Amino acid sequence: MKTILVTGGAGFIGTNFIRHALVARPDWRIVNLDALTYAGNAANLEDLHARYRFVHGNINDSALVESMLAEEKPRGVVHFAAESHVDRSIVGPLDFVETNVAGTTRLLSACRRWWEETGRPDDFRFLHVSTDEVYGSLGPEGFFTEQTAYDPSSPYSASKAASDHMVRAWHRTYGFPALITNCSNNYGPFQFPEKLIPLMILNIIEEKKLPVYGDGRNVRDWLYVIDHCEALMTVLERGTAGQTYNIGGGAERQNIDVVHQLCDLLDQRLGRGGATTSRRLISFVTDRPGHDRRYAIDASKIHKELGWQPRFSFEQALAATVDWYLAHKPWIESVRSGEYRRWIEVHYGGARGKGTEGQRD
Ligand code: NAD
Ligand code: TYD
């Protein structure tokens, strides 16, 4: 049995990764270290028992991480734990520095100490899960490659860029067997309803305003979370230590087109149309400061070297995502209670909930 330590596994991608990997890899056992911030929900995984252990704790707690490493002797670490929402980073950047920069650095230090003390096992690797947002914004043409210079715009992307630099430094300085992946925007089940797709799905269901930032023509390259999880398993198992791999869905869409598609999918399912079409809820609001115009990934390296490519089409997976949210109302209620609701009220003054036009702050 091969033990893998996952950080941040109670969040969106981590939850999907753990659920998918336990089925796809019957010889894996997964230990999940998660601090359960507003974005973490241990209930996502409460039905898992065999080959799964949950530890409630913070990646900044080096004593805890060191004792877990000594006890579990993992063959791999998959590091998801982060503050992940751009809008939150604009109003509260320090949490992003604390977890994404300091937390990643403390985690690297603890893992490296353990890896050296145990004789530098060559079958150990550390996979750092990062974002294409480190590369900044594209114009209408071109793609991000692994050689694109870092040029982050938001406190979130700057903190992820800093964490990537730390991971790369740990490889170059200490020979630590780390790999980095930079992926595009994920969507799918279990995504917290502050990101574009789940937020729009829930607002459409509840007939609330759909706040589209700026002119709605910003482009994201959408990646279905299960395709992402398969790419991560591939990189963990067959990637070369010290390398970076870009992961993208090959599905560039303007935000407004995604919102239109979601309206149409839900109208079909909820029997709306004509005067009640959900498109009537669209509300163009003040743009996000520093809003990157376009992201698009060149994923030819992971395709050529490791044979990965996305399996799901955007249309197919978006419809499956809509159906998942329609079928999981108790999950939605549980993650929206408490701190999330308070945050929305403080920072948006109820704009999302009550449909105030033209204002975000
Ligand atoms: P998420 O916000 O849904 O989940 C983050 C998880 O990390 C939560 O369970 C939270 O409780 C946990 N966490 C936060 N701070 C912690 C700490 N100090 N110690 C331990 N646990 C902590 O995030 P996600 O969308 O699942 O993203 C996972 C990773 O993938 C992040 O590193 C993010 O930067 C990266 N990423 C995400 C996307 C995307 O579209 N969601 C795209 C590119 C990269
Ligand atoms: P988001 O899901 O926050 O991801 P990221 O900022 O990391 O790309 O946003 C995706 C896109 O959707 C981005 O261009 C901002 C836009 N957006 C809106 O127009 N309205 C919203 O309410 C949200 C959350 C995002």
GROMACS .gro file of C-alpha atoms and ligand atoms in nm:
model
  430
    1MET     CA    1   0.000   0.000   0.000
    2LYS     CA    2   0.132   0.340  -0.102
    3THR     CA    3   0.045   0.631   0.130
    4ILE     CA    4  -0.009   0.975  -0.024
    5LEU     CA    5  -0.033   1.285   0.195
    6VAL     CA    6  -0.281   1.537   0.054
    7THR     CA    7  -0.306   1.891   0.193
    8GLY     CA    8  -0.629   2.087   0.151
    9GLY     CA    9  -0.821   1.774   0.057
   10ALA     CA   10  -1.150   1.901   0.203
   11GLY     CA   11  -1.166   2.175  -0.060
   12PHE     CA   12  -1.298   2.156  -0.414
   13ILE     CA   13  -1.016   1.997  -0.615
   14GLY     CA   14  -0.875   1.801  -0.320
   15THR     CA   15  -1.212   1.636  -0.254
   16ASN     CA   16  -1.245   1.531  -0.617
   17PHE     CA   17  -0.882   1.414  -0.621
   18ILE     CA   18  -0.921   1.195  -0.312
   19ARG     CA   19  -1.251   1.044  -0.426
   20HIS     CA   20  -1.120   0.980  -0.778
   21ALA     CA   21  -0.776   0.849  -0.676
   22LEU     CA   22  -0.908   0.603  -0.416
   23VAL     CA   23  -1.112   0.437  -0.693
   24ALA     CA   24  -0.852   0.464  -0.969
   25ARG     CA   25  -0.559   0.349  -0.750
   26PRO     CA   26  -0.664   0.054  -0.529
   27ASP     CA   27  -0.310   0.039  -0.384
   28TRP     CA   28  -0.320   0.400  -0.254
   29ARG     CA   29  -0.402   0.509   0.098
   30ILE     CA   30  -0.467   0.882   0.141
   31VAL     CA   31  -0.406   1.096   0.447
   32ASN     CA   32  -0.573   1.437   0.422
   33LEU     CA   33  -0.440   1.732   0.625
   34ASP     CA   34  -0.685   2.022   0.614
   35ALA     CA   35  -0.742   2.324   0.838
   36LEU     CA   36  -1.115   2.340   0.744
   37THR     CA   37  -1.131   2.708   0.657
   38TYR     CA   38  -1.460   2.840   0.514
   39ALA     CA   39  -1.367   2.656   0.189
   40GLY     CA   40  -1.306   2.316   0.350
   41ASN     CA   41  -1.583   2.071   0.428
   42ALA     CA   42  -1.490   1.743   0.597
   43ALA     CA   43  -1.840   1.614   0.520
   44ASN     CA   44  -1.739   1.590   0.152
   45LEU     CA   45  -1.542   1.280   0.247
   46GLU     CA   46  -1.723   1.147   0.555
   47ASP     CA   47  -1.846   0.837   0.370
   48LEU     CA   48  -1.484   0.730   0.306
   49HIS     CA   49  -1.336   0.488   0.558
   50ALA     CA   50  -1.108   0.232   0.397
   51ARG     CA   51  -0.768   0.364   0.291
   52TYR     CA   52  -0.853   0.716   0.407
   53ARG     CA   53  -0.758   0.920   0.714
   54PHE     CA   54  -0.850   1.281   0.791
   55VAL     CA   55  -0.631   1.502   1.009
   56HIS     CA   56  -0.766   1.843   1.109
   57GLY     CA   57  -0.466   2.075   1.109
   58ASN     CA   58  -0.274   2.357   0.948
   59ILE     CA   59   0.019   2.333   0.706
   60ASN     CA   60   0.182   2.608   0.916
   61ASP     CA   61   0.194   2.369   1.213
   62SER     CA   62   0.537   2.220   1.143
   63ALA     CA   63   0.537   1.996   1.451
   64LEU     CA   64   0.212   1.836   1.336
   65VAL     CA   65   0.336   1.794   0.978
   66GLU     CA   66   0.664   1.641   1.100
   67SER     CA   67   0.485   1.391   1.324
   68MET     CA   68   0.249   1.298   1.040
   69LEU     CA   69   0.541   1.239   0.804
   70ALA     CA   70   0.723   1.024   1.061
   71GLU     CA   71   0.410   0.819   1.128
   72GLU     CA   72   0.274   0.784   0.775
   73LYS     CA   73   0.596   0.768   0.569
   74PRO     CA   74   0.421   0.892   0.253
   75ARG     CA   75   0.557   0.817  -0.093
   76GLY     CA   76   0.406   1.138  -0.223
   77VAL     CA   77   0.266   1.473  -0.113
   78VAL     CA   78   0.001   1.648  -0.321
   79HIS     CA   79  -0.022   2.005  -0.198
   80PHE     CA   80  -0.359   2.172  -0.262
   81ALA     CA   81  -0.401   2.370   0.062
   82ALA     CA   82  -0.436   2.738  -0.019
   83GLU     CA   83  -0.650   3.045  -0.003
   84SER     CA   84  -0.787   3.031  -0.356
   85HIS     CA   85  -1.029   3.312  -0.435
   86VAL     CA   86  -0.909   3.625  -0.617
   87ASP     CA   87  -1.188   3.850  -0.483
   88ARG     CA   88  -1.105   3.757  -0.122
   89SER     CA   89  -0.736   3.826  -0.187
   90ILE     CA   90  -0.825   4.179  -0.295
   91VAL     CA   91  -0.994   4.260   0.035
   92GLY     CA   92  -0.773   4.046   0.262
   93PRO     CA   93  -0.433   3.963   0.113
   94LEU     CA   94  -0.253   3.865   0.435
   95ASP     CA   95  -0.431   3.531   0.472
   96PHE     CA   96  -0.296   3.448   0.125
   97VAL     CA   97   0.060   3.527   0.230
   98GLU     CA   98   0.019   3.326   0.550
   99THR     CA   99  -0.110   3.007   0.387
  100ASN     CA  100   0.011   3.018   0.027
  101VAL     CA  101   0.359   3.161   0.086
  102ALA     CA  102   0.454   3.092   0.450
  103GLY     CA  103   0.248   2.772   0.474
  104THR     CA  104   0.394   2.625   0.155
  105THR     CA  105   0.745   2.718   0.270
  106ARG     CA  106   0.696   2.556   0.613
  107LEU     CA  107   0.551   2.246   0.445
  108LEU     CA  108   0.851   2.227   0.210
  109SER     CA  109   1.091   2.263   0.503
  110ALA     CA  110   0.924   1.987   0.704
  111CYS     CA  111   0.908   1.754   0.404
  112ARG     CA  112   1.268   1.818   0.309
  113ARG     CA  113   1.391   1.753   0.665
  114TRP     CA  114   1.201   1.424   0.675
  115TRP     CA  115   1.316   1.328   0.324
  116GLU     CA  116   1.683   1.391   0.416
  117GLU     CA  117   1.657   1.216   0.753
  118THR     CA  118   1.510   0.906   0.587
  119GLY     CA  119   1.800   0.883   0.341
  120ARG     CA  120   1.657   1.082   0.046
  121PRO     CA  121   1.430   0.807  -0.080
  122ASP     CA  122   1.419   0.829  -0.460
  123ASP     CA  123   1.059   0.711  -0.482
  124PHE     CA  124   0.933   1.017  -0.288
  125ARG     CA  125   0.792   1.324  -0.466
  126PHE     CA  126   0.617   1.646  -0.376
  127LEU     CA  127   0.357   1.781  -0.620
  128HIS     CA  128   0.269   2.149  -0.583
  129VAL     CA  129  -0.068   2.236  -0.738
  130SER     CA  130  -0.060   2.587  -0.881
  131THR     CA  131  -0.241   2.811  -1.125
  132ASP     CA  132  -0.199   2.963  -1.470
  133GLU     CA  133  -0.276   3.300  -1.308
  134VAL     CA  134   0.095   3.327  -1.218
  135TYR     CA  135   0.159   3.411  -1.584
  136GLY     CA  136  -0.060   3.721  -1.581
  137SER     CA  137  -0.294   3.819  -1.863
  138LEU     CA  138  -0.293   3.732  -2.234
  139GLY     CA  139  -0.412   3.949  -2.523
  140PRO     CA  140  -0.643   3.802  -2.787
  141GLU     CA  141  -0.368   3.573  -2.926
  142GLY     CA  142  -0.120   3.323  -2.781
  143PHE     CA  143  -0.102   3.071  -2.497
  144PHE     CA  144   0.082   3.026  -2.168
  145THR     CA  145   0.369   2.778  -2.196
  146GLU     CA  146   0.597   2.654  -1.917
  147GLN     CA  147   0.847   2.918  -2.038
  148THR     CA  148   0.612   3.215  -2.006
  149ALA     CA  149   0.753   3.472  -1.760
  150TYR     CA  150   0.568   3.514  -1.432
  151ASP     CA  151   0.361   3.835  -1.420
  152PRO     CA  152   0.086   3.795  -1.156
  153SER     CA  153  -0.185   4.060  -1.118
  154SER     CA  154  -0.379   3.983  -0.798
  155PRO     CA  155  -0.264   3.919  -0.441
  156TYR     CA  156  -0.386   3.559  -0.495
  157SER     CA  157  -0.178   3.502  -0.808
  158ALA     CA  158   0.122   3.684  -0.657
  159SER     CA  159   0.107   3.455  -0.353
  160LYS     CA  160   0.086   3.145  -0.575
  161ALA     CA  161   0.377   3.276  -0.784
  162ALA     CA  162   0.582   3.318  -0.466
  163SER     CA  163   0.496   2.962  -0.359
  164ASP     CA  164   0.600   2.828  -0.701
  165HIS     CA  165   0.934   3.008  -0.668
  166MET     CA  166   0.985   2.849  -0.325
  167VAL     CA  167   0.911   2.502  -0.462
  168ARG     CA  168   1.152   2.555  -0.753
  169ALA     CA  169   1.418   2.686  -0.510
  170TRP     CA  170   1.379   2.373  -0.293
  171HIS     CA  171   1.453   2.161  -0.597
  172ARG     CA  172   1.748   2.367  -0.720
  173THR     CA  173   1.903   2.431  -0.377
  174TYR     CA  174   1.841   2.105  -0.192
  175GLY     CA  175   1.770   1.861  -0.476
  176PHE     CA  176   1.425   1.814  -0.321
  177PRO     CA  177   1.211   1.604  -0.562
  178ALA     CA  178   0.935   1.857  -0.628
  179LEU     CA  179   0.713   1.903  -0.932
  180ILE     CA  180   0.481   2.193  -1.017
  181THR     CA  181   0.160   2.198  -1.215
  182ASN     CA  182  -0.005   2.520  -1.335
  183CYS     CA  183  -0.363   2.464  -1.440
  184SER     CA  184  -0.647   2.673  -1.575
  185ASN     CA  185  -0.989   2.737  -1.415
  186ASN     CA  186  -1.149   2.420  -1.281
  187TYR     CA  187  -1.521   2.348  -1.253
  188GLY     CA  188  -1.725   2.050  -1.137
  189PRO     CA  189  -1.886   1.903  -0.821
  190PHE     CA  190  -1.799   2.033  -0.472
  191GLN     CA  191  -1.681   2.377  -0.588
  192PHE     CA  192  -1.750   2.644  -0.331
  193PRO     CA  193  -2.021   2.883  -0.457
  194GLU     CA  194  -1.804   3.195  -0.470
  195LYS     CA  195  -1.639   3.102  -0.803
  196LEU     CA  196  -1.808   3.194  -1.130
  197ILE     CA  197  -1.977   2.867  -1.233
  198PRO     CA  198  -2.127   2.748  -0.901
  199LEU     CA  199  -2.220   3.103  -0.799
  200MET     CA  200  -2.411   3.151  -1.123
  201ILE     CA  201  -2.580   2.810  -1.096
  202LEU     CA  202  -2.709   2.885  -0.746
  203ASN     CA  203  -2.817   3.241  -0.828
  204ILE     CA  204  -3.006   3.117  -1.135
  205ILE     CA  205  -3.184   2.849  -0.930
  206GLU     CA  206  -3.277   3.111  -0.668
  207GLU     CA  207  -3.362   3.378  -0.930
  208LYS     CA  208  -3.104   3.622  -0.794
  209LYS     CA  209  -2.905   3.869  -1.006
  210LEU     CA  210  -2.608   3.724  -1.198
  211PRO     CA  211  -2.318   3.966  -1.138
  212VAL     CA  212  -2.100   3.971  -1.451
  213TYR     CA  213  -1.783   4.177  -1.400
  214GLY     CA  214  -1.698   4.450  -1.653
  215ASP     CA  215  -1.807   4.375  -2.010
  216GLY     CA  216  -1.820   3.998  -1.951
  217ARG     CA  217  -1.571   3.937  -2.233
  218ASN     CA  218  -1.284   3.810  -2.015
  219VAL     CA  219  -1.178   3.463  -2.126
  220ARG     CA  220  -1.101   3.161  -1.908
  221ASP     CA  221  -0.979   2.818  -2.031
  222TRP     CA  222  -1.214   2.578  -1.850
  223LEU     CA  223  -1.085   2.244  -1.714
  224TYR     CA  224  -1.320   1.980  -1.577
  225VAL     CA  225  -1.197   1.882  -1.232
  226ILE     CA  226  -1.187   1.508  -1.310
  227ASP     CA  227  -0.961   1.573  -1.610
  228HIS     CA  228  -0.743   1.779  -1.377
  229CYS     CA  229  -0.729   1.498  -1.117
  230GLU     CA  230  -0.618   1.251  -1.384
  231ALA     CA  231  -0.347   1.491  -1.497
  232LEU     CA  232  -0.224   1.527  -1.136
  233MET     CA  233  -0.203   1.151  -1.086
  234THR     CA  234  -0.009   1.127  -1.413
  235VAL     CA  235   0.239   1.396  -1.310
  236LEU     CA  236   0.281   1.251  -0.961
  237GLU     CA  237   0.354   0.906  -1.098
  238ARG     CA  238   0.544   0.979  -1.418
  239GLY     CA  239   0.653   1.343  -1.423
  240THR     CA  240   1.020   1.437  -1.388
  241ALA     CA  241   1.124   1.596  -1.058
  242GLY     CA  242   1.213   1.963  -1.099
  243GLN     CA  243   0.979   2.003  -1.397
  244THR     CA  244   0.669   2.218  -1.445
  245TYR     CA  245   0.363   2.100  -1.640
  246ASN     CA  246   0.082   2.323  -1.765
  247ILE     CA  247  -0.266   2.166  -1.754
  248GLY     CA  248  -0.554   2.317  -1.953
  249GLY     CA  249  -0.896   2.211  -2.070
  250GLY     CA  250  -0.867   2.351  -2.423
  251ALA     CA  251  -1.205   2.517  -2.368
  252GLU     CA  252  -1.169   2.893  -2.391
  253ARG     CA  253  -1.494   3.076  -2.328
  254GLN     CA  254  -1.592   3.437  -2.259
  255ASN     CA  255  -1.758   3.472  -1.918
  256ILE     CA  256  -2.080   3.602  -2.069
  257ASP     CA  257  -2.106   3.295  -2.293
  258VAL     CA  258  -2.060   3.065  -1.992
  259VAL     CA  259  -2.335   3.253  -1.807
  260HIS     CA  260  -2.566   3.229  -2.108
  261GLN     CA  261  -2.501   2.855  -2.133
  262LEU     CA  262  -2.578   2.806  -1.764
  263CYS     CA  263  -2.901   3.005  -1.798
  264ASP     CA  264  -3.009   2.789  -2.092
  265LEU     CA  265  -2.917   2.459  -1.921
  266LEU     CA  266  -3.111   2.553  -1.609
  267ASP     CA  267  -3.407   2.691  -1.805
  268GLN     CA  268  -3.443   2.351  -1.972
  269ARG     CA  269  -3.429   2.174  -1.637
  270LEU     CA  270  -3.652   2.418  -1.445
  271GLY     CA  271  -3.907   2.470  -1.721
  272ARG     CA  272  -3.834   2.841  -1.765
  273GLY     CA  273  -3.837   3.037  -2.091
  274GLY     CA  274  -3.987   3.336  -2.268
  275ALA     CA  275  -4.050   3.616  -2.019
  276THR     CA  276  -3.910   3.403  -1.735
  277THR     CA  277  -3.579   3.319  -1.907
  278SER     CA  278  -3.292   3.323  -1.657
  279ARG     CA  279  -3.096   3.552  -1.891
  280ARG     CA  280  -3.310   3.838  -1.757
  281LEU     CA  281  -3.116   3.807  -1.428
  282ILE     CA  282  -2.780   3.904  -1.585
  283SER     CA  283  -2.643   4.222  -1.430
  284PHE     CA  284  -2.318   4.384  -1.551
  285VAL     CA  285  -2.139   4.514  -1.240
  286THR     CA  286  -1.824   4.715  -1.162
  287ASP     CA  287  -1.518   4.531  -1.291
  288ARG     CA  288  -1.278   4.348  -1.058
  289PRO     CA  289  -0.965   4.561  -1.004
  290GLY     CA  290  -0.665   4.418  -1.193
  291HIS     CA  291  -0.898   4.178  -1.377
  292ASP     CA  292  -0.689   3.958  -1.613
  293ARG     CA  293  -0.840   3.964  -1.962
  294ARG     CA  294  -0.760   3.620  -2.095
  295TYR     CA  295  -0.604   3.291  -1.981
  296ALA     CA  296  -0.525   3.008  -2.224
  297ILE     CA  297  -0.296   2.711  -2.168
  298ASP     CA  298  -0.064   2.538  -2.411
  299ALA     CA  299  -0.080   2.184  -2.268
  300SER     CA  300   0.141   2.023  -2.534
  301LYS     CA  301   0.422   1.935  -2.289
  302ILE     CA  302   0.208   1.714  -2.062
  303HIS     CA  303   0.043   1.567  -2.371
  304LYS     CA  304   0.369   1.484  -2.553
  305GLU     CA  305   0.576   1.374  -2.252
  306LEU     CA  306   0.316   1.203  -2.033
  307GLY     CA  307   0.029   1.129  -2.274
  308TRP     CA  308  -0.239   1.322  -2.082
  309GLN     CA  309  -0.521   1.510  -2.250
  310PRO     CA  310  -0.868   1.611  -2.129
  311ARG     CA  311  -1.142   1.350  -2.182
  312PHE     CA  312  -1.453   1.561  -2.119
  313SER     CA  313  -1.601   1.827  -2.347
  314PHE     CA  314  -1.702   2.156  -2.187
  315GLU     CA  315  -2.067   2.111  -2.288
  316GLN     CA  316  -2.089   1.757  -2.146
  317ALA     CA  317  -1.914   1.839  -1.819
  318LEU     CA  318  -2.094   2.171  -1.766
  319ALA     CA  319  -2.429   1.991  -1.795
  320ALA     CA  320  -2.308   1.725  -1.548
  321THR     CA  321  -2.200   2.000  -1.309
  322VAL     CA  322  -2.540   2.171  -1.326
  323ASP     CA  323  -2.708   1.836  -1.253
  324TRP     CA  324  -2.478   1.775  -0.956
  325TYR     CA  325  -2.573   2.109  -0.795
  326LEU     CA  326  -2.944   2.045  -0.857
  327ALA     CA  327  -2.910   1.708  -0.684
  328HIS     CA  328  -2.708   1.831  -0.381
  329LYS     CA  329  -2.916   2.099  -0.208
  330PRO     CA  330  -2.816   1.992   0.149
  331TRP     CA  331  -2.447   2.025   0.054
  332ILE     CA  332  -2.511   2.376  -0.078
  333GLU     CA  333  -2.692   2.478   0.241
  334SER     CA  334  -2.414   2.341   0.461
  335VAL     CA  335  -2.131   2.524   0.284
  336ARG     CA  336  -2.325   2.849   0.252
  337SER     CA  337  -2.413   2.882   0.617
  338GLY     CA  338  -2.188   3.060   0.862
  339GLU     CA  339  -1.877   3.236   0.755
  340TYR     CA  340  -1.947   3.250   0.380
  341ARG     CA  341  -2.279   3.423   0.429
  342ARG     CA  342  -2.121   3.674   0.667
  343TRP     CA  343  -1.834   3.745   0.423
  344ILE     CA  344  -2.074   3.815   0.138
  345GLU     CA  345  -2.275   4.052   0.356
  346VAL     CA  346  -1.967   4.245   0.474
  347HIS     CA  347  -1.789   4.273   0.138
  348TYR     CA  348  -2.073   4.288  -0.109
  349GLY     CA  349  -2.337   4.457   0.105
  350GLY     CA  350  -2.587   4.200  -0.012
  351ALA     CA  351  -2.528   4.293  -0.380
  352ARG     CA  352  -2.517   3.931  -0.490
  353GLY     CA  353  -2.806   3.824  -0.279
  354LYS     CA  354  -3.040   4.118  -0.331
  355GLY     CA  355  -2.944   4.205  -0.687
  356THR     CA  356  -2.806   4.560  -0.644
  357GLU     CA  357  -2.708   4.682  -0.992
  358GLY     CA  358  -2.370   4.824  -1.090
  359GLN     CA  359  -2.192   4.780  -0.756
  360ARG     CA  360  -1.960   4.521  -0.615
  361ASP     CA  361  -1.819   4.694  -0.310
  362NAD     P1  362  -1.044   2.552  -0.217
  362NAD     O1  363  -1.041   2.693  -0.170
  362NAD     O2  364  -1.173   2.492  -0.259
  362NAD     O3  365  -0.984   2.456  -0.102
  362NAD     C1  366  -0.870   2.489  -0.029
  362NAD     C2  367  -0.859   2.390   0.086
  362NAD     O4  368  -0.739   2.418   0.159
  362NAD     C3  369  -0.975   2.398   0.187
  362NAD     O5  370  -1.020   2.268   0.220
  362NAD     C4  371  -0.913   2.466   0.307
  362NAD     O6  372  -0.975   2.428   0.429
  362NAD     C5  373  -0.769   2.419   0.298
  362NAD     N1  374  -0.674   2.510   0.364
  362NAD     C6  375  -0.668   2.644   0.350
  362NAD     N2  376  -0.568   2.694   0.426
  362NAD     C7  377  -0.510   2.588   0.487
  362NAD     C8  378  -0.401   2.574   0.575
  362NAD     N3  379  -0.331   2.680   0.618
  362NAD     N4  380  -0.366   2.449   0.619
  362NAD     C9  381  -0.438   2.341   0.577
  362NAD     N5  382  -0.543   2.348   0.495
  362NAD    C10  383  -0.579   2.471   0.449
  362NAD     O7  384  -0.935   2.545  -0.334
  362NAD     P2  385  -0.939   2.459  -0.470
  362NAD     O8  386  -1.018   2.533  -0.569
  362NAD     O9  387  -0.969   2.318  -0.437
  362NAD    O10  388  -0.786   2.473  -0.513
  362NAD    C11  389  -0.688   2.378  -0.468
  362NAD    C12  390  -0.553   2.422  -0.516
  362NAD    O11  391  -0.554   2.432  -0.660
  362NAD    C13  392  -0.509   2.560  -0.465
  362NAD    O12  393  -0.373   2.554  -0.434
  362NAD    C14  394  -0.535   2.653  -0.582
  362NAD    O13  395  -0.446   2.762  -0.582
  362NAD    C15  396  -0.509   2.561  -0.699
  362NAD     N6  397  -0.583   2.597  -0.822
  362NAD    C16  398  -0.719   2.601  -0.821
  362NAD    C17  399  -0.787   2.632  -0.939
  362NAD    C18  400  -0.937   2.635  -0.945
  362NAD    O14  401  -0.993   2.666  -1.051
  362NAD     N7  402  -1.009   2.604  -0.838
  362NAD    C19  403  -0.716   2.661  -1.057
  362NAD    C20  404  -0.576   2.657  -1.052
  362NAD    C21  405  -0.511   2.622  -0.935
  363TYD     P1  406  -1.341   3.313  -1.068
  363TYD     O1  407  -1.430   3.195  -1.068
  363TYD     O2  408  -1.338   3.401  -0.947
  363TYD     O3  409  -1.195   3.260  -1.105
  363TYD     P2  410  -1.060   3.343  -1.142
  363TYD     O4  411  -1.078   3.484  -1.101
  363TYD     O5  412  -0.958   3.274  -1.058
  363TYD     O6  413  -1.041   3.326  -1.289
  363TYD     O7  414  -1.380   3.404  -1.192
  363TYD     C1  415  -1.382   3.353  -1.324
  363TYD     C2  416  -1.413   3.470  -1.417
  363TYD     O8  417  -1.548   3.513  -1.393
  363TYD     C3  418  -1.326   3.591  -1.395
  363TYD     O9  419  -1.302   3.654  -1.521
  363TYD     C4  420  -1.411   3.681  -1.306
  363TYD     C5  421  -1.552   3.649  -1.352
  363TYD     N1  422  -1.656   3.660  -1.249
  363TYD     C6  423  -1.772   3.736  -1.273
  363TYD    O10  424  -1.788   3.797  -1.380
  363TYD     N2  425  -1.867   3.740  -1.176
  363TYD     C7  426  -1.854   3.674  -1.056
  363TYD    O11  427  -1.944   3.686  -0.969
  363TYD     C8  428  -1.736   3.597  -1.034
  363TYD     C9  429  -1.716   3.524  -0.904
  363TYD    C10  430  -1.640   3.592  -1.133
   0.00000   0.00000   0.00000
